[in-house]
Amino acid sequence: MSDFKVSITICSWNTKEDLRLCLDSLHAVSDEGPFETIVFDNNSADGSPDMVEAEYPWVRLIRSSRNLGFTGGQNHSILARCAPHAFMLNSDTIVHKGAMAKLIAYAEEHPEVGIIGPRLLNSDGSLQYSCRRFPNPLAALFRNTWVGKLFPNNKYTRDYLMTNMQHDEIREVDWVSGAALFARKEFIDRVGVLDDGYFMFSEDVDWCFRCWEAGFKVEYLPESVITHAIGRSTDKAPNRMIGGFHRSMYRFYKKNMVPKMHPVVRPFAIFFAGSALLARASMFIVKNKIDNLGRSMKR
């Protein structure tokens, strides 16, 4: 390990302009380290790696000849890091002044905490609900579905997103978004890196679940602020991402939730969860196709 306190790991796929803004924001807070910045490029076709190499010589660039997914890219970077701790950061983020200093200081003062999540803001400055409770079937039924539109203030979505929580206080939470996730060395050493069975989506939920299982805490640190423009990479292939998201949710449920159930119940839980998630994904994909058809007919 080097003199760096944390390695910032960014996995990038065709987000050249967002990545430039992200790296500019990190350069502006370079006095809050010491930290290193690693960019893992997932075989982008938009010139992203060349831009990083030409404009940001202080960044450690790792080029991949194929797309390893968010999890694969992050795992490669985390294992290649020079600092003890790792800070996963999306390429579509802007790091605010003081954010890194507060994360590093809090990690040093709280060795019992394995994962820390900063406060995330949307591009318009509004709060992004980036700390949540672990997912459950009822939350999936109401979240972003026609059922949820019928009952917009339902308790299941509120509980999942923790919308009733004061988001200006430090507190323990079930999981925090992998868009900006600080992981302590001792936690990584004990638990390992992200589960590479997730190409992308739910790898952060799974890592936080394993963090709690290993005896570490997951905490939300609102004093550290980062802006996150959601979906800049995933919007490029929406239907494929919908399928990937639901497959990842199924993996998380089958891997972490089902084993805690009575053996007699497990096969039924697996079947119904798989069927429900397949129906949910199909609904979103069909809606996208109808919307696209409507737009094309208006042209």
Coordinates of N, CA, C and O in Angstrom, one line a residue, residues 196-294:
D196 N -19.2 -11.0 -8.5 CA -19.2 -10.8 -9.9 C -20.3 -11.6 -10.6 O -20.3 -11.6 -11.9
G197 N -21.2 -12.2 -9.9 CA -22.4 -12.8 -10.5 C -23.4 -11.8 -10.9 O -24.3 -12.1 -11.7
Y198 N -23.2 -10.5 -10.5 CA -24.0 -9.4 -10.9 C -23.2 -8.7 -11.9 O -22.1 -8.1 -11.6
F199 N -23.7 -8.6 -13.2 CA -23.0 -7.8 -14.2 C -23.1 -6.3 -13.8 O -22.1 -5.6 -13.9
M200 N -24.3 -5.9 -13.5 CA -24.5 -4.6 -12.9 C -25.9 -4.7 -12.3 O -26.7 -5.6 -12.5
F201 N -26.2 -3.7 -11.4 CA -27.4 -3.7 -10.6 C -27.4 -4.7 -9.4 O -27.0 -5.8 -9.6
S202 N -27.7 -4.2 -8.3 CA -27.9 -5.0 -7.0 C -26.6 -5.4 -6.4 O -26.6 -6.0 -5.3
E203 N -25.4 -5.2 -7.1 CA -24.2 -5.6 -6.5 C -23.9 -4.7 -5.2 O -23.3 -5.2 -4.3
D204 N -24.4 -3.5 -5.2 CA -24.3 -2.7 -4.0 C -25.1 -3.2 -2.9 O -24.7 -3.2 -1.7
V205 N -26.4 -3.6 -3.2 CA -27.3 -4.1 -2.2 C -26.6 -5.4 -1.6 O -26.6 -5.5 -0.3
D206 N -26.1 -6.2 -2.4 CA -25.5 -7.5 -2.0 C -24.3 -7.2 -1.1 O -24.1 -7.9 -0.1
W207 N -23.4 -6.3 -1.5 CA -22.2 -6.0 -0.7 C -22.6 -5.4 0.6 O -22.0 -5.8 1.6
C208 N -23.6 -4.6 0.7 CA -24.0 -4.0 2.0 C -24.7 -5.1 2.9 O -24.5 -5.1 4.1
F209 N -25.4 -6.0 2.2 CA -25.9 -7.2 3.0 C -24.8 -8.0 3.6 O -24.9 -8.4 4.8
R210 N -23.8 -8.3 2.8 CA -22.6 -9.0 3.3 C -21.9 -8.2 4.4 O -21.3 -8.8 5.3
C211 N -21.9 -6.9 4.3 CA -21.2 -6.1 5.3 C -21.9 -6.3 6.6 O -21.2 -6.5 7.6
W212 N -23.2 -6.2 6.7 CA -23.9 -6.4 7.9 C -23.7 -7.8 8.4 O -23.5 -8.0 9.6
E213 N -23.7 -8.8 7.5 CA -23.6 -10.2 7.9 C -22.2 -10.5 8.5 O -22.0 -11.3 9.4
A214 N -21.2 -9.7 8.1 CA -19.8 -9.8 8.6 C -19.6 -9.1 9.9 O -18.5 -9.1 10.4
G215 N -20.6 -8.3 10.4 CA -20.4 -7.7 11.7 C -20.0 -6.2 11.5 O -19.8 -5.5 12.6
F216 N -20.0 -5.7 10.3 CA -19.7 -4.2 10.1 C -21.0 -3.5 10.0 O -22.1 -4.1 9.7
K217 N -20.9 -2.2 10.1 CA -22.1 -1.3 9.9 C -22.1 -0.7 8.5 O -21.0 -0.5 7.9
V218 N -23.3 -0.3 8.0 CA -23.4 0.5 6.8 C -24.1 1.8 7.3 O -25.1 1.8 8.0
E219 N -23.4 2.9 7.0 CA -23.9 4.2 7.5 C -24.0 5.3 6.4 O -23.3 5.2 5.4
Y220 N -25.0 6.2 6.6 CA -25.2 7.3 5.6 C -24.6 8.5 6.2 O -24.9 8.9 7.4
L221 N -23.8 9.2 5.4 CA -23.1 10.4 5.9 C -23.5 11.6 5.1 O -22.9 11.9 4.0
P222 N -24.6 12.4 5.5 CA -25.1 13.4 4.7 C -24.2 14.7 4.6 O -24.4 15.5 3.7
E223 N -23.2 14.8 5.5 CA -22.3 15.9 5.4 C -21.4 15.9 4.2 O -20.9 16.9 3.7
S224 N -21.2 14.7 3.6 CA -20.5 14.5 2.4 C -21.5 14.5 1.2 O -22.4 13.7 1.2
V225 N -21.3 15.5 0.3 CA -22.4 15.7 -0.7 C -21.8 15.5 -2.1 O -20.7 16.0 -2.5
I226 N -22.5 14.7 -2.9 CA -22.2 14.4 -4.3 C -23.4 14.5 -5.2 O -24.5 14.0 -4.8
T227 N -23.3 15.1 -6.3 CA -24.4 15.2 -7.3 C -24.3 14.0 -8.2 O -23.2 13.7 -8.7
H228 N -25.4 13.4 -8.5 CA -25.4 12.2 -9.3 C -26.5 12.3 -10.4 O -27.7 12.4 -10.1
A229 N -26.1 12.3 -11.7 CA -27.0 12.3 -12.8 C -27.4 10.9 -13.1 O -26.6 10.2 -13.8
I230 N -28.5 10.4 -12.7 CA -28.8 9.0 -12.8 C -28.9 8.5 -14.2 O -29.5 9.2 -15.1
G231 N -28.4 7.3 -14.5 CA -28.7 6.6 -15.7 C -28.0 7.0 -17.0 O -28.5 6.7 -18.1
R232 N -26.9 7.7 -16.9 CA -26.3 8.2 -18.2 C -25.8 7.0 -19.0 O -25.8 7.1 -20.3
S233 N -25.3 6.0 -18.4 CA -24.9 4.8 -19.2 C -26.1 3.9 -19.5 O -26.2 3.4 -20.6
T234 N -26.9 3.6 -18.5 CA -28.0 2.7 -18.6 C -29.0 3.1 -19.6 O -29.7 2.3 -20.2
D235 N -29.2 4.5 -19.8 CA -30.2 5.0 -20.7 C -29.8 4.6 -22.2 O -30.7 4.7 -23.1
K236 N -28.6 4.2 -22.4 CA -28.2 3.9 -23.8 C -28.8 2.6 -24.3 O -28.8 2.4 -25.5
A237 N -29.2 1.7 -23.4 CA -29.7 0.4 -23.8 C -30.8 0.1 -22.8 O -30.6 -0.9 -22.0
P238 N -31.9 0.8 -22.8 CA -32.9 0.7 -21.7 C -33.5 -0.7 -21.5 O -33.6 -1.2 -20.4
N239 N -34.0 -1.3 -22.6 CA -34.6 -2.6 -22.4 C -33.6 -3.7 -21.9 O -34.0 -4.6 -21.1
R240 N -32.4 -3.7 -22.4 CA -31.4 -4.6 -21.9 C -31.1 -4.4 -20.4 O -30.9 -5.3 -19.7
M241 N -31.1 -3.1 -20.0 CA -30.9 -2.8 -18.6 C -32.0 -3.2 -17.8 O -31.8 -3.6 -16.6
I242 N -33.3 -3.1 -18.3 CA -34.4 -3.5 -17.5 C -34.3 -5.0 -17.2 O -34.5 -5.5 -16.1
G243 N -33.9 -5.8 -18.2 CA -33.8 -7.2 -18.0 C -32.6 -7.5 -17.0 O -32.8 -8.4 -16.1
G244 N -31.5 -6.8 -17.2 CA -30.4 -7.0 -16.3 C -30.7 -6.7 -14.8 O -30.3 -7.4 -13.9
F245 N -31.5 -5.6 -14.7 CA -31.9 -5.2 -13.3 C -32.7 -6.2 -12.6 O -32.5 -6.6 -11.5
H246 N -33.7 -6.8 -13.3 CA -34.6 -7.8 -12.7 C -33.8 -9.1 -12.5 O -34.1 -9.8 -11.5
R247 N -32.9 -9.5 -13.4 CA -32.1 -10.7 -13.1 C -31.3 -10.5 -11.9 O -31.1 -11.4 -11.1
S248 N -30.7 -9.3 -11.7 CA -29.9 -9.1 -10.5 C -30.8 -9.1 -9.2 O -30.3 -9.6 -8.2
M249 N -32.0 -8.5 -9.3 CA -32.8 -8.6 -8.1 C -33.2 -10.0 -7.8 O -33.2 -10.4 -6.6
Y250 N -33.4 -10.8 -8.8 CA -33.7 -12.2 -8.5 C -32.5 -12.9 -7.9 O -32.7 -13.7 -6.9
R251 N -31.4 -12.6 -8.4 CA -30.1 -13.2 -7.8 C -30.0 -12.8 -6.3 O -29.7 -13.7 -5.5
F252 N -30.2 -11.6 -6.0 CA -30.1 -11.1 -4.6 C -31.1 -11.8 -3.7 O -30.8 -12.3 -2.7
Y253 N -32.3 -11.9 -4.2 CA -33.4 -12.5 -3.4 C -33.1 -14.0 -3.2 O -33.2 -14.5 -2.0
K254 N -32.7 -14.7 -4.2 CA -32.4 -16.1 -4.1 C -31.2 -16.4 -3.3 O -31.2 -17.4 -2.5
K255 N -30.2 -15.6 -3.4 CA -29.0 -15.8 -2.7 C -29.0 -15.4 -1.2 O -28.5 -16.2 -0.3
N256 N -29.7 -14.3 -0.9 CA -29.6 -13.8 0.5 C -30.9 -13.9 1.3 O -30.9 -14.0 2.5
M257 N -32.1 -13.9 0.6 CA -33.3 -13.9 1.4 C -33.9 -15.3 1.5 O -34.3 -15.8 2.6
V258 N -33.9 -16.1 0.4 CA -34.5 -17.4 0.4 C -33.8 -18.4 1.5 O -34.5 -19.1 2.2
P259 N -32.5 -18.4 1.6 CA -31.8 -19.3 2.6 C -32.3 -19.1 4.0 O -32.2 -20.0 4.9
K260 N -32.9 -17.9 4.3 CA -33.3 -17.6 5.7 C -34.8 -18.2 5.9 O -35.3 -18.1 7.0
M261 N -35.4 -18.7 4.9 CA -36.7 -19.2 5.0 C -36.7 -20.7 5.4 O -35.7 -21.3 5.3
H262 N -37.9 -21.2 5.8 CA -38.0 -22.6 6.1 C -37.8 -23.4 4.8 O -38.3 -23.0 3.7
P263 N -37.1 -24.5 4.9 CA -36.8 -25.3 3.7 C -38.0 -25.7 2.8 O -37.9 -25.7 1.6
V264 N -39.2 -25.9 3.5 CA -40.4 -26.2 2.7 C -40.9 -25.0 1.9 O -41.4 -25.2 0.8
V265 N -40.6 -23.8 2.4 CA -41.1 -22.6 1.7 C -40.2 -22.2 0.5 O -40.7 -21.6 -0.4
R266 N -39.0 -22.6 0.6 CA -38.0 -22.0 -0.3 C -38.4 -22.2 -1.8 O -38.3 -21.3 -2.6
P267 N -38.7 -23.4 -2.3 CA -39.0 -23.6 -3.7 C -40.2 -22.7 -4.2 O -40.1 -22.2 -5.3
F268 N -41.2 -22.6 -3.3 CA -42.3 -21.7 -3.7 C -41.9 -20.3 -3.8 O -42.3 -19.5 -4.7
A269 N -41.1 -19.8 -2.8 CA -40.6 -18.4 -2.8 C -39.8 -18.2 -4.1 O -39.9 -17.1 -4.7
I270 N -38.9 -19.1 -4.5 CA -38.1 -18.9 -5.6 C -39.0 -18.8 -6.9 O -38.8 -17.9 -7.8
F271 N -40.0 -19.7 -7.0 CA -40.8 -19.7 -8.2 C -41.6 -18.4 -8.3 O -41.7 -17.8 -9.3
F272 N -42.3 -18.0 -7.2 CA -43.1 -16.8 -7.2 C -42.3 -15.6 -7.4 O -42.7 -14.7 -8.1
A273 N -41.1 -15.5 -6.8 CA -40.3 -14.3 -7.0 C -39.8 -14.2 -8.5 O -39.8 -13.1 -9.1
G274 N -39.4 -15.3 -9.0 CA -39.0 -15.3 -10.4 C -40.1 -15.0 -11.4 O -39.9 -14.2 -12.3
S275 N -41.3 -15.5 -11.1 CA -42.5 -15.2 -12.0 C -42.8 -13.7 -11.9 O -43.1 -13.1 -12.9
A276 N -42.8 -13.2 -10.6 CA -43.2 -11.8 -10.4 C -42.2 -10.8 -11.1 O -42.6 -9.9 -11.7
L277 N -40.9 -11.1 -10.9 CA -39.9 -10.3 -11.5 C -39.9 -10.3 -13.0 O -39.7 -9.3 -13.7
L278 N -40.2 -11.5 -13.6 CA -40.3 -11.7 -15.0 C -41.5 -10.8 -15.6 O -41.4 -10.1 -16.6
A279 N -42.6 -10.9 -14.9 CA -43.8 -10.1 -15.3 C -43.5 -8.6 -15.1 O -43.9 -7.9 -16.0
R280 N -42.9 -8.2 -14.1 CA -42.5 -6.8 -13.9 C -41.6 -6.3 -15.0 O -41.9 -5.2 -15.6
A281 N -40.6 -7.1 -15.3 CA -39.6 -6.7 -16.4 C -40.4 -6.6 -17.7 O -40.2 -5.6 -18.5
S282 N -41.2 -7.6 -18.0 CA -41.9 -7.6 -19.3 C -42.8 -6.4 -19.4 O -43.0 -5.8 -20.5
M283 N -43.5 -6.0 -18.3 CA -44.3 -4.8 -18.3 C -43.6 -3.6 -18.7 O -44.0 -2.8 -19.6
F284 N -42.4 -3.4 -18.2 CA -41.6 -2.2 -18.5 C -41.1 -2.2 -19.9 O -41.1 -1.2 -20.6
I285 N -40.7 -3.4 -20.4 CA -40.2 -3.5 -21.8 C -41.3 -3.3 -22.8 O -41.1 -2.5 -23.8
V286 N -42.4 -3.8 -22.5 CA -43.6 -3.6 -23.4 C -44.0 -2.1 -23.5 O -44.2 -1.6 -24.5
K287 N -44.0 -1.5 -22.3 CA -44.3 -0.1 -22.2 C -43.3 0.7 -23.0 O -43.6 1.7 -23.8
N288 N -42.0 0.4 -22.9 CA -41.0 1.1 -23.7 C -41.2 1.0 -25.2 O -41.0 1.9 -26.0
K289 N -41.5 -0.3 -25.6 CA -41.8 -0.5 -27.1 C -43.0 0.3 -27.6 O -42.9 0.8 -28.7
I290 N -44.0 0.3 -26.8 CA -45.2 1.1 -27.1 C -44.9 2.6 -27.2 O -45.3 3.3 -28.2
D291 N -44.1 3.1 -26.2 CA -43.8 4.5 -26.2 C -42.9 4.8 -27.5 O -43.1 5.9 -28.1
N292 N -42.0 4.0 -27.8 CA -41.1 4.2 -29.0 C -41.9 4.2 -30.3 O -41.7 5.0 -31.2
L293 N -42.9 3.3 -30.3 CA -43.7 3.2 -31.5 C -44.5 4.5 -31.7 O -44.7 5.0 -32.8
G294 N -45.1 5.0 -30.5 CA -45.8 6.2 -30.6 C -45.0 7.4 -31.0 O -45.5 8.2 -31.8

